[in-house]
PDB file of N, CA and C in Angstrom:
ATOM      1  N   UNK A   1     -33.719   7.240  37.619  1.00  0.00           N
ATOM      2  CA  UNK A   1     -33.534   6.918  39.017  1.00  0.00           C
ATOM      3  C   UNK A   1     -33.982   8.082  39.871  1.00  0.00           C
ATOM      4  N   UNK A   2     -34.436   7.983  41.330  1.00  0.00           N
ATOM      5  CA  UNK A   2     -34.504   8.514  42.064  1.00  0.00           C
ATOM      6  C   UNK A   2     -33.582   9.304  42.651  1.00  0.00           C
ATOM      7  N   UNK A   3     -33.236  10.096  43.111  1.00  0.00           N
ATOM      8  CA  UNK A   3     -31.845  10.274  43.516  1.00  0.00           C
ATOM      9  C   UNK A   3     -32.016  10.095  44.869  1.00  0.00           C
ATOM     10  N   UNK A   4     -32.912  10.794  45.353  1.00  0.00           N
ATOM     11  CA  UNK A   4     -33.020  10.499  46.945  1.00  0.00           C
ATOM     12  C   UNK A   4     -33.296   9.466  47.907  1.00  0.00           C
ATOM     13  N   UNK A   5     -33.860   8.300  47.037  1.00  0.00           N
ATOM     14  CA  UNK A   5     -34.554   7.347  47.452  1.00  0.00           C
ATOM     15  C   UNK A   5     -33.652   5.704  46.645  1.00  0.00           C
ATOM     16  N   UNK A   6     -32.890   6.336  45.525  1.00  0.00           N
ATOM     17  CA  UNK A   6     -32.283   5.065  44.853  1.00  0.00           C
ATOM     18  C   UNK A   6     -33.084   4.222  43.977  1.00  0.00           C
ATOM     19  N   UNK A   7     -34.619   4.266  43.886  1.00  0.00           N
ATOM     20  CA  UNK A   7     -35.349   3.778  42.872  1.00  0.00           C
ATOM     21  C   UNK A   7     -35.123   4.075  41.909  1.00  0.00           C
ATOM     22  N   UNK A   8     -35.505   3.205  41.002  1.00  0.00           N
ATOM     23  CA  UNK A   8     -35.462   3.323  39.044  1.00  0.00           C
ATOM     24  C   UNK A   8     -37.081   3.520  39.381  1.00  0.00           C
ATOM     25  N   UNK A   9     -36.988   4.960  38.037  1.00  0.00           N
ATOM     26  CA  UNK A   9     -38.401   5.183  38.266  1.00  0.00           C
ATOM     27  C   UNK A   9     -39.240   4.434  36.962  1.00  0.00           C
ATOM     28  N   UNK A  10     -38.420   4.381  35.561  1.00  0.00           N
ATOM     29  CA  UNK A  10     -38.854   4.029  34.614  1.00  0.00           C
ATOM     30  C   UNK A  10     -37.704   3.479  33.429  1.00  0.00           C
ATOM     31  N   UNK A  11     -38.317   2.288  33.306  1.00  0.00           N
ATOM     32  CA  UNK A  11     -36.660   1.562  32.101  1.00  0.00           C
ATOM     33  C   UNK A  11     -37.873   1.877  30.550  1.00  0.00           C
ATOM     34  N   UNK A  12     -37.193   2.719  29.828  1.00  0.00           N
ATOM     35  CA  UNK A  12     -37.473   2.780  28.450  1.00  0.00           C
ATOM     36  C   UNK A  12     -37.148   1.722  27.799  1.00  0.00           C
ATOM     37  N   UNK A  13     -38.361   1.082  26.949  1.00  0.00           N
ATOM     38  CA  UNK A  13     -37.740   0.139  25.683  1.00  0.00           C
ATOM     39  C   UNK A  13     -38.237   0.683  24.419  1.00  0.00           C
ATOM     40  N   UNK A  14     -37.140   0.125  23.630  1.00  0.00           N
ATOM     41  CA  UNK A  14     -37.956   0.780  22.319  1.00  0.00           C
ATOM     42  C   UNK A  14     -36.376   0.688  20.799  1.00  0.00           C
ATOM     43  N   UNK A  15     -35.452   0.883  21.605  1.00  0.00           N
ATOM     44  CA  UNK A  15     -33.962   0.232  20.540  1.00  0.00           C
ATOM     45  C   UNK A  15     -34.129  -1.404  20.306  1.00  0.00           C
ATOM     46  N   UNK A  16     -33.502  -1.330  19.192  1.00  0.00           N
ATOM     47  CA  UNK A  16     -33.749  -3.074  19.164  1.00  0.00           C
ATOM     48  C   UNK A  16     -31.701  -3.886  19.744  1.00  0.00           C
ATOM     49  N   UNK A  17     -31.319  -2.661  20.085  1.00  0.00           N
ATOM     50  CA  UNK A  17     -30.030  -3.319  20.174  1.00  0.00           C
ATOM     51  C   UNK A  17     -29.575  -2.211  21.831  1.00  0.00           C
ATOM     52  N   UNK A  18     -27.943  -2.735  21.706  1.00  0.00           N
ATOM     53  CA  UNK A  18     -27.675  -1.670  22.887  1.00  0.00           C
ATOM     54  C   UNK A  18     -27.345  -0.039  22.252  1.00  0.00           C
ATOM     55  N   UNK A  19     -28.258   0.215  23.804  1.00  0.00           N
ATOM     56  CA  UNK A  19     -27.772   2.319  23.896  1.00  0.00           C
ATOM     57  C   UNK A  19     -26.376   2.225  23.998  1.00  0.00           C
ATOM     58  N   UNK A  20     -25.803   2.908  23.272  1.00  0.00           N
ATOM     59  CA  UNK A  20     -24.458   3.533  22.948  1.00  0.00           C
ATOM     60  C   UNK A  20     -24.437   4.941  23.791  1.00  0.00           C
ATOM     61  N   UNK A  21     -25.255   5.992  23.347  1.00  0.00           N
ATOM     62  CA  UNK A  21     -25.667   7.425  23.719  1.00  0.00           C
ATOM     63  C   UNK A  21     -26.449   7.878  23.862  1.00  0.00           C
ATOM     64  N   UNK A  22     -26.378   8.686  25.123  1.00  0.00           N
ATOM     65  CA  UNK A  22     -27.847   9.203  25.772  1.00  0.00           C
ATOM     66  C   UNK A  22     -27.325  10.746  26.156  1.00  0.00           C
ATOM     67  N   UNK A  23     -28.325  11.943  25.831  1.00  0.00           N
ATOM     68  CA  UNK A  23     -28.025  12.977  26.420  1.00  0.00           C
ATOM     69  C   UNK A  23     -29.933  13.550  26.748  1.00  0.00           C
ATOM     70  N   UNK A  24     -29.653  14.271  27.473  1.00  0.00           N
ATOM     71  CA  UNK A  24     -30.919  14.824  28.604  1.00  0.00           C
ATOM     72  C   UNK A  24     -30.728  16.397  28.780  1.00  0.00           C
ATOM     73  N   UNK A  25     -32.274  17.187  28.462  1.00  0.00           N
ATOM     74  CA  UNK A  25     -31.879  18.342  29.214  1.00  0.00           C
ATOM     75  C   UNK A  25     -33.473  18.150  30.088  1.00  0.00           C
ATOM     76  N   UNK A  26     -34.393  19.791  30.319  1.00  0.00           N
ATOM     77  CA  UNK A  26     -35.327  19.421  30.917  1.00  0.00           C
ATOM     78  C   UNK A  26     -36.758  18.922  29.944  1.00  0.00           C
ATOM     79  N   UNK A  27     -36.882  19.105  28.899  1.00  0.00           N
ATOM     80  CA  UNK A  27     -37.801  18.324  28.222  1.00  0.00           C
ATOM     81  C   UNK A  27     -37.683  16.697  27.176  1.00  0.00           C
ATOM     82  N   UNK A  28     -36.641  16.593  27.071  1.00  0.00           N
ATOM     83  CA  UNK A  28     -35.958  15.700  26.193  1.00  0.00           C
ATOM     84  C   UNK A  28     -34.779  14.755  26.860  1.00  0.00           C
ATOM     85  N   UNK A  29     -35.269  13.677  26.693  1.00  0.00           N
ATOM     86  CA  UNK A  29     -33.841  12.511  26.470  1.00  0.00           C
ATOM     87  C   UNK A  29     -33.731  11.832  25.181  1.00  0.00           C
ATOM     88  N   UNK A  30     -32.225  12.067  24.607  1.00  0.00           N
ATOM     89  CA  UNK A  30     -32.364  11.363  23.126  1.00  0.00           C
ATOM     90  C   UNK A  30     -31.369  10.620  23.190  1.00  0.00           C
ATOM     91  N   UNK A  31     -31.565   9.323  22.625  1.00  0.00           N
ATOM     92  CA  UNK A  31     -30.956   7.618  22.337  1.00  0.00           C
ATOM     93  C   UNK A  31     -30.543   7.618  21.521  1.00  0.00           C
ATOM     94  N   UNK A  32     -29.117   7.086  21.085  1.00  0.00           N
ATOM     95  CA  UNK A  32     -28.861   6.371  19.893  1.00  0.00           C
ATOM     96  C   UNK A  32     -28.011   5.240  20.298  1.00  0.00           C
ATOM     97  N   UNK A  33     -27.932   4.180  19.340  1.00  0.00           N
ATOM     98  CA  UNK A  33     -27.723   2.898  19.539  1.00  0.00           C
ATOM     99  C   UNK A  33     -26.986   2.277  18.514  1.00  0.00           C
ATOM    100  N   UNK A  34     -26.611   0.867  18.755  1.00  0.00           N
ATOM    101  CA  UNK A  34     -26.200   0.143  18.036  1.00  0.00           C
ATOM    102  C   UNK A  34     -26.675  -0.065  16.612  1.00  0.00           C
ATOM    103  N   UNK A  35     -28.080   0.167  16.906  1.00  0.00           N
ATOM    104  CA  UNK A  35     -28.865  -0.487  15.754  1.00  0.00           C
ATOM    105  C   UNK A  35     -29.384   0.740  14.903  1.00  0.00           C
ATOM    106  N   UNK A  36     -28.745   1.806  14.590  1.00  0.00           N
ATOM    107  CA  UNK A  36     -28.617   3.104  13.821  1.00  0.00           C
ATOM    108  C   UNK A  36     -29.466   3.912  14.162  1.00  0.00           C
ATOM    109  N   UNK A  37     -30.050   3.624  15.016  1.00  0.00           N
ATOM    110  CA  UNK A  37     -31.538   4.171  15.175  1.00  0.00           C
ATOM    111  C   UNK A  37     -30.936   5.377  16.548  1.00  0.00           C
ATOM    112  N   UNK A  38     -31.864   6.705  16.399  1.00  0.00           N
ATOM    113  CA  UNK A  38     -31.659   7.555  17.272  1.00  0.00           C
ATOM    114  C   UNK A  38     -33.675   7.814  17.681  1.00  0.00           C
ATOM    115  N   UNK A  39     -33.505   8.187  19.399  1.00  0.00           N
ATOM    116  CA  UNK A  39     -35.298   7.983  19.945  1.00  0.00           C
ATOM    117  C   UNK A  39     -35.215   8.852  20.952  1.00  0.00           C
ATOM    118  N   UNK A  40     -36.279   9.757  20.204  1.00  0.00           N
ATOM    119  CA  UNK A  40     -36.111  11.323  21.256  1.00  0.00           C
ATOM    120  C   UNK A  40     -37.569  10.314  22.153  1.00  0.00           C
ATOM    121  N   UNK A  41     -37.146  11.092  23.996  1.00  0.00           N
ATOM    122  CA  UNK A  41     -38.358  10.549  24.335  1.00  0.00           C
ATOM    123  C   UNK A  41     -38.534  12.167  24.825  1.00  0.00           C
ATOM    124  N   UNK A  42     -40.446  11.881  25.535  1.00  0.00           N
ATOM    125  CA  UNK A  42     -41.055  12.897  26.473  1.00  0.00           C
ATOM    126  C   UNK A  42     -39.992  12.841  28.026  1.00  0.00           C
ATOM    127  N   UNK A  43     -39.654  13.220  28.233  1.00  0.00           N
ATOM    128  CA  UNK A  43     -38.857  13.488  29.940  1.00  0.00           C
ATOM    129  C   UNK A  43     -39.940  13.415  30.783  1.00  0.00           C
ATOM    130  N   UNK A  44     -40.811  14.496  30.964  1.00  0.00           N
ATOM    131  CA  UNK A  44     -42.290  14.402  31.941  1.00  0.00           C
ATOM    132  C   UNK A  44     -42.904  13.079  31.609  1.00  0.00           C
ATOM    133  N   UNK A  45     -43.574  12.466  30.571  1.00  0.00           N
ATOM    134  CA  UNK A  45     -43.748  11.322  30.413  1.00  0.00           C
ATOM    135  C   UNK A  45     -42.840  10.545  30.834  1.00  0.00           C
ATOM    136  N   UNK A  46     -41.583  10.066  31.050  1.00  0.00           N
ATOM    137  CA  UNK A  46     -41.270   9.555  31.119  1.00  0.00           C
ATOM    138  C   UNK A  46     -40.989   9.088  32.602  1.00  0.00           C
ATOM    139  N   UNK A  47     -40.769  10.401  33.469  1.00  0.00           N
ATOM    140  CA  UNK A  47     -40.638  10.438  34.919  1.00  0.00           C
ATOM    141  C   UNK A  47     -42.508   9.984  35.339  1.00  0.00           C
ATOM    142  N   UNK A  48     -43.641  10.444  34.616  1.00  0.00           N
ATOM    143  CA  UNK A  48     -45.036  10.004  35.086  1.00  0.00           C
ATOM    144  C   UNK A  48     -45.161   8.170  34.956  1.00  0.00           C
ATOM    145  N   UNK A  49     -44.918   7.828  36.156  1.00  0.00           N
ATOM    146  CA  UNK A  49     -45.473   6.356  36.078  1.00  0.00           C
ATOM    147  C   UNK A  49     -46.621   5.762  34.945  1.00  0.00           C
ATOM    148  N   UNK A  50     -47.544   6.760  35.353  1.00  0.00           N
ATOM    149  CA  UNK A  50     -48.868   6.349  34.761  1.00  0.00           C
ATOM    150  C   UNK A  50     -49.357   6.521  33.437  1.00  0.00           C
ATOM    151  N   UNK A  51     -48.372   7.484  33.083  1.00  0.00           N
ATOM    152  CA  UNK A  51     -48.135   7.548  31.353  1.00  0.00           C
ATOM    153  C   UNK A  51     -47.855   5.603  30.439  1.00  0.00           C
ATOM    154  N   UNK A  52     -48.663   5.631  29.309  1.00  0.00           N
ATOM    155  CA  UNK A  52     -48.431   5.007  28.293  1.00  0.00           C
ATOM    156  C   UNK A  52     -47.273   4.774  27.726  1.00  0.00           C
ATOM    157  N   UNK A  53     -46.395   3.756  27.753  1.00  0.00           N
ATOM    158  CA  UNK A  53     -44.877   3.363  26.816  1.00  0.00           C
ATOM    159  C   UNK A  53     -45.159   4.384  25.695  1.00  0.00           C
ATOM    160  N   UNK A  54     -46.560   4.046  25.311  1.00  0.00           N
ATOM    161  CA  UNK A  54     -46.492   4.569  23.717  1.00  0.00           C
ATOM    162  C   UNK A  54     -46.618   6.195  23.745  1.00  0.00           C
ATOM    163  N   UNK A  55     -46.989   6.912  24.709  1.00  0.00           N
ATOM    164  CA  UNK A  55     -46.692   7.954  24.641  1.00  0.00           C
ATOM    165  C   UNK A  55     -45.205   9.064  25.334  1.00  0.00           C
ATOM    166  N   UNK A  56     -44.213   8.122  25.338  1.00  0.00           N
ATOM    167  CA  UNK A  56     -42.819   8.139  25.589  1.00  0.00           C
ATOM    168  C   UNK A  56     -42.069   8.505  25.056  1.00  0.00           C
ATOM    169  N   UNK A  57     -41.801   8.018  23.665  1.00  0.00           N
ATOM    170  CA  UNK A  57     -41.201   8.012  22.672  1.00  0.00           C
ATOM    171  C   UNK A  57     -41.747   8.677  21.599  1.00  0.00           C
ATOM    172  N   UNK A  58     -41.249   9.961  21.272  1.00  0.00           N
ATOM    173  CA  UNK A  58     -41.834  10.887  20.143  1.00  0.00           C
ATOM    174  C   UNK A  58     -41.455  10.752  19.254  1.00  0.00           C
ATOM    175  N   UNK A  59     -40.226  10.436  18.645  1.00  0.00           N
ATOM    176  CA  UNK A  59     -39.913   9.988  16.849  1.00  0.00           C
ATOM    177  C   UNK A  59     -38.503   9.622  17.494  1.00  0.00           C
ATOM    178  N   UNK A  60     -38.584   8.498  16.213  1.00  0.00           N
ATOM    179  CA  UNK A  60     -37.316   7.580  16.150  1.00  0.00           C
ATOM    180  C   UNK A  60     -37.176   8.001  14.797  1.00  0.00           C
ATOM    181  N   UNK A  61     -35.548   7.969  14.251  1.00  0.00           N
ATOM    182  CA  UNK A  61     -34.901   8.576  13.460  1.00  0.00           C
ATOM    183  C   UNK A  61     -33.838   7.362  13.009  1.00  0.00           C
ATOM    184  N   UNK A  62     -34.142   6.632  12.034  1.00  0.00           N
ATOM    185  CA  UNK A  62     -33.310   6.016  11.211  1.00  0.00           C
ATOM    186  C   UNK A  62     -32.146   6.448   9.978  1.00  0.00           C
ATOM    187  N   UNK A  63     -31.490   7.361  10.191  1.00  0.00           N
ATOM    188  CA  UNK A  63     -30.586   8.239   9.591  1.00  0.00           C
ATOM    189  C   UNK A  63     -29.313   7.345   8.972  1.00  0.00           C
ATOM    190  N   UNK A  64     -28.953   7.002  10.547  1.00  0.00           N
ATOM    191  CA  UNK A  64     -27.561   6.060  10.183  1.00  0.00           C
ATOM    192  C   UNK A  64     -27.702   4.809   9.873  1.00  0.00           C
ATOM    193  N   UNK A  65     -26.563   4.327   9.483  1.00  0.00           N
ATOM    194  CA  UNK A  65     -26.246   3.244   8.887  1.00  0.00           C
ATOM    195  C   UNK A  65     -25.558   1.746   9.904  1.00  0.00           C
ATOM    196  N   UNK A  66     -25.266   2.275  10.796  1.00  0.00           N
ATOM    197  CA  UNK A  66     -24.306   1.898  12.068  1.00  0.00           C
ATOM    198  C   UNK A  66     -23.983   2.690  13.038  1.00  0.00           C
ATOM    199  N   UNK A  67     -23.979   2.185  14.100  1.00  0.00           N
ATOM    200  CA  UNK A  67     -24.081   2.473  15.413  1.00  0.00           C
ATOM    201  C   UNK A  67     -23.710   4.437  15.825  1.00  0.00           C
ATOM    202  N   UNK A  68     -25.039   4.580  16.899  1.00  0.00           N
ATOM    203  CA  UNK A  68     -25.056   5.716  16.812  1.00  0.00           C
ATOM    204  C   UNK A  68     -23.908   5.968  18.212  1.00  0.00           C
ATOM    205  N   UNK A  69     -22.501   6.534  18.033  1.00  0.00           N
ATOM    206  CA  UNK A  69     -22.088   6.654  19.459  1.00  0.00           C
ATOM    207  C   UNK A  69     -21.839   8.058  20.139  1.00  0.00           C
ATOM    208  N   UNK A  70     -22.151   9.342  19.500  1.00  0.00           N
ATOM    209  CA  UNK A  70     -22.313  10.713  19.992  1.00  0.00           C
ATOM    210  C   UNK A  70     -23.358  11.130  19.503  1.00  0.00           C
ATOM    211  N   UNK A  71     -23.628  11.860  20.753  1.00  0.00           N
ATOM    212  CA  UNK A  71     -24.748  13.065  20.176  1.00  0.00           C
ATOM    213  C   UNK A  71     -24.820  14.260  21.316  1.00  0.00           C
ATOM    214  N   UNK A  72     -25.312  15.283  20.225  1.00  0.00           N
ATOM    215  CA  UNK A  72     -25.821  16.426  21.264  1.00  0.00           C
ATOM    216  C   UNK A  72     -26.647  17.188  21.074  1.00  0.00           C
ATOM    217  N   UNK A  73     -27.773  18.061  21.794  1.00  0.00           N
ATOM    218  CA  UNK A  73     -28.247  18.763  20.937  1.00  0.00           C
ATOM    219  C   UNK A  73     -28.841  20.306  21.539  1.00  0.00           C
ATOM    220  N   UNK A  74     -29.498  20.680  21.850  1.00  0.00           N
ATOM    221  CA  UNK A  74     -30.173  22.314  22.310  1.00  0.00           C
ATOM    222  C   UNK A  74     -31.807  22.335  22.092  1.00  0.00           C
ATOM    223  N   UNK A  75     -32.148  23.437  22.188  1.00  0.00           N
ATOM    224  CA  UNK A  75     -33.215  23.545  22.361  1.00  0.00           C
ATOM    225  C   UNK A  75     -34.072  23.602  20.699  1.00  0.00           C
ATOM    226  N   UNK A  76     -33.239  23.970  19.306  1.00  0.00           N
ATOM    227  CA  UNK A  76     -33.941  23.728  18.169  1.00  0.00           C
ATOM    228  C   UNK A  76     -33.263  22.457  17.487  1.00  0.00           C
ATOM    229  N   UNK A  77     -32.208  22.116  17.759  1.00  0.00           N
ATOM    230  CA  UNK A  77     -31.899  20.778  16.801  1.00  0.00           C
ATOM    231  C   UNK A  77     -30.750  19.844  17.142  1.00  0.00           C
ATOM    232  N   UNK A  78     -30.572  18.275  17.252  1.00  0.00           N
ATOM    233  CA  UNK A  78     -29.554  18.003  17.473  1.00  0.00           C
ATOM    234  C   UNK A  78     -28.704  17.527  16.525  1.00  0.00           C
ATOM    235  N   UNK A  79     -27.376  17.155  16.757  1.00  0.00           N
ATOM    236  CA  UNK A  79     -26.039  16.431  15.749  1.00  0.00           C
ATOM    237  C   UNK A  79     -26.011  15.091  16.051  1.00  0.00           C
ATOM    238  N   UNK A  80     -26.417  14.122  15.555  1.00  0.00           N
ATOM    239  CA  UNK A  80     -25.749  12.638  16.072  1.00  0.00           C
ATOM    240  C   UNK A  80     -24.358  12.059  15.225  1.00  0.00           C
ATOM    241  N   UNK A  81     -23.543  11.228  15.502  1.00  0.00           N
ATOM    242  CA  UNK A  81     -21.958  10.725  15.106  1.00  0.00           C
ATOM    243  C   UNK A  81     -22.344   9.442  15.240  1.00  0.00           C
ATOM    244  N   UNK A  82     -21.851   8.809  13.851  1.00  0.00           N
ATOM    245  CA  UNK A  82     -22.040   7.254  13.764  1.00  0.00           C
ATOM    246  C   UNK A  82     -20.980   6.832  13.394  1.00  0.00           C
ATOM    247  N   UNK A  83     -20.746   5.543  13.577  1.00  0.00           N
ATOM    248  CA  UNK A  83     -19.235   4.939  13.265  1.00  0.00           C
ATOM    249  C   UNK A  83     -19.478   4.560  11.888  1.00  0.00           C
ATOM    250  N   UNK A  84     -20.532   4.916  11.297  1.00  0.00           N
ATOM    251  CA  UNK A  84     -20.685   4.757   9.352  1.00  0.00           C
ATOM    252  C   UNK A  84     -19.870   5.653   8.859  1.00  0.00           C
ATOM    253  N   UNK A  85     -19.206   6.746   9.552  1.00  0.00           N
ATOM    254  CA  UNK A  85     -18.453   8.018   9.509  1.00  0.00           C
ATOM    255  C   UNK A  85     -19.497   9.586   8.770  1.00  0.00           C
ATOM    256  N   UNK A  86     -20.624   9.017   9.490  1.00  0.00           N
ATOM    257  CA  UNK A  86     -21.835  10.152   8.937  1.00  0.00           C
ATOM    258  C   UNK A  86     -21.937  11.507  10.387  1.00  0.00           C
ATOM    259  N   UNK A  87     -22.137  12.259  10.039  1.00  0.00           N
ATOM    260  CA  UNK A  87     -22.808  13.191  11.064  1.00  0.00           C
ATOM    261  C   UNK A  87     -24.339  13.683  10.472  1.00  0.00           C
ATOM    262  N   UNK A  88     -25.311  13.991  11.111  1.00  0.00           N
ATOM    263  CA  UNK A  88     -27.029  13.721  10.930  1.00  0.00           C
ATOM    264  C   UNK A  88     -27.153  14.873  11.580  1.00  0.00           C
ATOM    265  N   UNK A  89     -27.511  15.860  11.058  1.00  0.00           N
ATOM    266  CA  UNK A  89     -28.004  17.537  11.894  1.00  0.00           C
ATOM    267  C   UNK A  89     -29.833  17.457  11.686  1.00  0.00           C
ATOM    268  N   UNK A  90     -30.186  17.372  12.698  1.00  0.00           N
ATOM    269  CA  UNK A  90     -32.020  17.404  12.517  1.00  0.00           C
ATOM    270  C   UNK A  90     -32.672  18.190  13.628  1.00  0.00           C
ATOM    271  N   UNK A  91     -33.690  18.935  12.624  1.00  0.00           N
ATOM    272  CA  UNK A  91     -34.010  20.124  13.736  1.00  0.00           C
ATOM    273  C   UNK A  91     -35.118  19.650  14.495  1.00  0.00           C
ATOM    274  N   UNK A  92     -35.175  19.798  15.707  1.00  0.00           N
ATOM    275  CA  UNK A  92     -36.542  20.103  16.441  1.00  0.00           C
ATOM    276  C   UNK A  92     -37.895  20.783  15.540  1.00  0.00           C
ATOM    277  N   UNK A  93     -37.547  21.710  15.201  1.00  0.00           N
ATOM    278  CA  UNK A  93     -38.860  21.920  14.627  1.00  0.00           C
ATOM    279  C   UNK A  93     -39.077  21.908  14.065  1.00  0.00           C
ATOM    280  N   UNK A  94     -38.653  20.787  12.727  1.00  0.00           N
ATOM    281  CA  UNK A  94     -39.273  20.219  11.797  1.00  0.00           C
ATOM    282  C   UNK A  94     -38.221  18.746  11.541  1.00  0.00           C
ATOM    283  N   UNK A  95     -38.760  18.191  12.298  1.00  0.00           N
ATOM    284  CA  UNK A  95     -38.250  16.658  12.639  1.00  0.00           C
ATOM    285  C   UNK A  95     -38.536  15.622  10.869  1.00  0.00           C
ATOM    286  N   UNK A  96     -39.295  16.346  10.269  1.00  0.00           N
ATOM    287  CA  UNK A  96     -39.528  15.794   8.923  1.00  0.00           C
ATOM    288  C   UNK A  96     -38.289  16.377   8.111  1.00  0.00           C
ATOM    289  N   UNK A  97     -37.493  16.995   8.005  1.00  0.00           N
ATOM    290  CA  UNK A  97     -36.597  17.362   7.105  1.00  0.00           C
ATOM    291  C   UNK A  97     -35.526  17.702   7.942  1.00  0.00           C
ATOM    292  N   UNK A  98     -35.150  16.631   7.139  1.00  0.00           N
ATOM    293  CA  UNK A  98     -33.569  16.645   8.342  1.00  0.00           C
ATOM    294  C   UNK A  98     -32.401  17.873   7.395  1.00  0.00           C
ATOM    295  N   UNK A  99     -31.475  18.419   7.587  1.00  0.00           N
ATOM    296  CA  UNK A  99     -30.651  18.909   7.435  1.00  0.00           C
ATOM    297  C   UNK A  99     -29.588  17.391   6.514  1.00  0.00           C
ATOM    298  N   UNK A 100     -28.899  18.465   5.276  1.00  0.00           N
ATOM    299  CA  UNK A 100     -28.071  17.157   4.646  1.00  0.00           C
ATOM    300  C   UNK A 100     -26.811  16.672   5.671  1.00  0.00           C
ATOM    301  N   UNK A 101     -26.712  15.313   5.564  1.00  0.00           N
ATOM    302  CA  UNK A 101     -25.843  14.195   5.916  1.00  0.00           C
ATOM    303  C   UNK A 101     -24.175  15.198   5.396  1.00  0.00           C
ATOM    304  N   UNK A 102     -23.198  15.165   6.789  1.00  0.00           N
ATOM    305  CA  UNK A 102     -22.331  15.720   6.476  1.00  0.00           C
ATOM    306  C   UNK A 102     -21.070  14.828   6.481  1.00  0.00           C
TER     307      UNK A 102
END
Protein backbone atom coordinates (compact mmCIF):
# COMPACT_ATOMS: atom_id res chain seq x y z
CA UNK A 1 0.00 0.00 0.00
CA UNK A 2 0.67 3.49 -0.39
CA UNK A 3 0.70 5.16 2.68
CA UNK A 4 0.13 8.57 1.56
CA UNK A 5 -2.19 8.15 -1.07
CA UNK A 6 -4.09 4.72 0.24
CA UNK A 7 -3.38 2.75 -3.01
CA UNK A 8 -2.40 -0.98 -3.15
CA UNK A 9 0.56 -0.79 -5.13
CA UNK A 10 1.01 -4.55 -5.86
CA UNK A 11 -1.05 -7.95 -4.69
CA UNK A 12 1.57 -10.88 -4.85
CA UNK A 13 0.36 -14.33 -6.00
CA UNK A 14 2.16 -17.24 -5.84
CA UNK A 15 0.84 -19.50 -2.30
CA UNK A 16 -1.61 -21.92 -3.31
CA UNK A 17 -3.55 -21.44 -0.01
CA UNK A 18 -3.94 -18.59 2.70
CA UNK A 19 -0.82 -16.30 4.10
CA UNK A 20 -0.66 -17.12 7.66
CA UNK A 21 2.87 -14.97 8.00
CA UNK A 22 4.49 -12.22 6.59
CA UNK A 23 7.58 -10.34 7.84
CA UNK A 24 9.48 -7.38 5.79
CA UNK A 25 12.65 -5.53 6.23
CA UNK A 26 14.26 -3.22 3.39
CA UNK A 27 15.16 -5.85 0.78
CA UNK A 28 12.93 -8.82 1.56
CA UNK A 29 9.31 -9.85 2.29
CA UNK A 30 8.94 -13.52 3.33
CA UNK A 31 5.47 -15.65 3.23
CA UNK A 32 4.47 -18.58 4.78
CA UNK A 33 1.18 -20.19 4.52
CA UNK A 34 -1.23 -22.67 4.93
CA UNK A 35 0.01 -24.75 2.30
CA UNK A 36 3.68 -25.38 3.97
CA UNK A 37 5.21 -23.46 1.63
CA UNK A 38 7.44 -20.35 2.74
CA UNK A 39 8.22 -17.33 -0.56
CA UNK A 40 10.94 -14.90 -0.08
CA UNK A 41 10.03 -12.04 -2.56
CA UNK A 42 12.30 -8.97 -4.23
CA UNK A 43 10.79 -5.75 -2.10
CA UNK A 44 12.14 -3.22 -4.99
CA UNK A 45 10.56 -5.54 -7.46
CA UNK A 46 7.88 -5.72 -5.87
CA UNK A 47 7.08 -1.93 -5.08
CA UNK A 48 8.27 -1.47 -9.31
CA UNK A 49 4.94 -1.72 -11.14
CA UNK A 50 6.65 -2.60 -14.23
CA UNK A 51 8.60 -5.47 -12.98
CA UNK A 52 7.58 -9.15 -14.12
CA UNK A 53 5.37 -11.45 -11.41
CA UNK A 54 8.09 -13.79 -12.33
CA UNK A 55 10.76 -11.77 -11.26
CA UNK A 56 9.16 -11.22 -7.64
CA UNK A 57 9.47 -14.16 -6.09
CA UNK A 58 13.06 -15.50 -5.49
CA UNK A 59 12.72 -19.08 -3.95
CA UNK A 60 9.94 -20.81 -2.44
CA UNK A 61 10.84 -23.24 0.26
CA UNK A 62 8.83 -26.37 0.84
CA UNK A 63 10.31 -27.42 4.26
CA UNK A 64 7.11 -27.91 6.20
CA UNK A 65 4.65 -30.20 6.39
CA UNK A 66 1.66 -27.87 7.55
CA UNK A 67 0.91 -24.57 7.86
CA UNK A 68 3.58 -22.07 8.15
CA UNK A 69 2.37 -19.58 11.16
CA UNK A 70 5.76 -17.70 12.48
CA UNK A 71 8.62 -16.49 11.12
CA UNK A 72 11.54 -14.24 11.37
CA UNK A 73 14.56 -13.51 10.03
CA UNK A 74 17.85 -10.84 9.56
CA UNK A 75 20.02 -10.07 7.22
CA UNK A 76 21.90 -13.86 6.76
CA UNK A 77 19.08 -16.34 7.57
CA UNK A 78 15.59 -16.88 8.66
CA UNK A 79 13.54 -19.38 11.36
CA UNK A 80 10.06 -20.38 10.17
CA UNK A 81 7.35 -22.31 12.98
CA UNK A 82 4.85 -24.72 11.63
CA UNK A 83 2.00 -26.25 13.36
CA UNK A 84 3.74 -29.83 12.08
CA UNK A 85 5.67 -28.82 15.38
CA UNK A 86 8.96 -28.29 13.09
CA UNK A 87 11.19 -25.18 13.28
CA UNK A 88 13.25 -24.70 9.59
CA UNK A 89 16.56 -22.42 10.11
CA UNK A 90 17.71 -21.47 6.32
CA UNK A 91 20.37 -19.21 5.48
CA UNK A 92 20.34 -16.42 3.04
CA UNK A 93 23.39 -17.27 1.65
CA UNK A 94 23.06 -20.45 0.72
CA UNK A 95 19.33 -20.96 0.28
CA UNK A 96 20.35 -24.60 -1.10
CA UNK A 97 21.25 -26.08 2.27
CA UNK A 98 19.09 -25.47 4.75
CA UNK A 99 20.28 -25.86 8.34
CA UNK A 100 18.79 -29.33 10.15
CA UNK A 101 14.97 -29.36 11.04
CA UNK A 102 14.80 -28.68 14.84
Amino acid sequence: WNIDTGDCVRVLHGHDNLVLSVAVDNKRIVSGSYDGAIKVWDLAAALNAGSSSDSVCIKTIKEHKDWVWAMQFDDFQFISGSYDGTLVIRSFLDPTSPFPEI
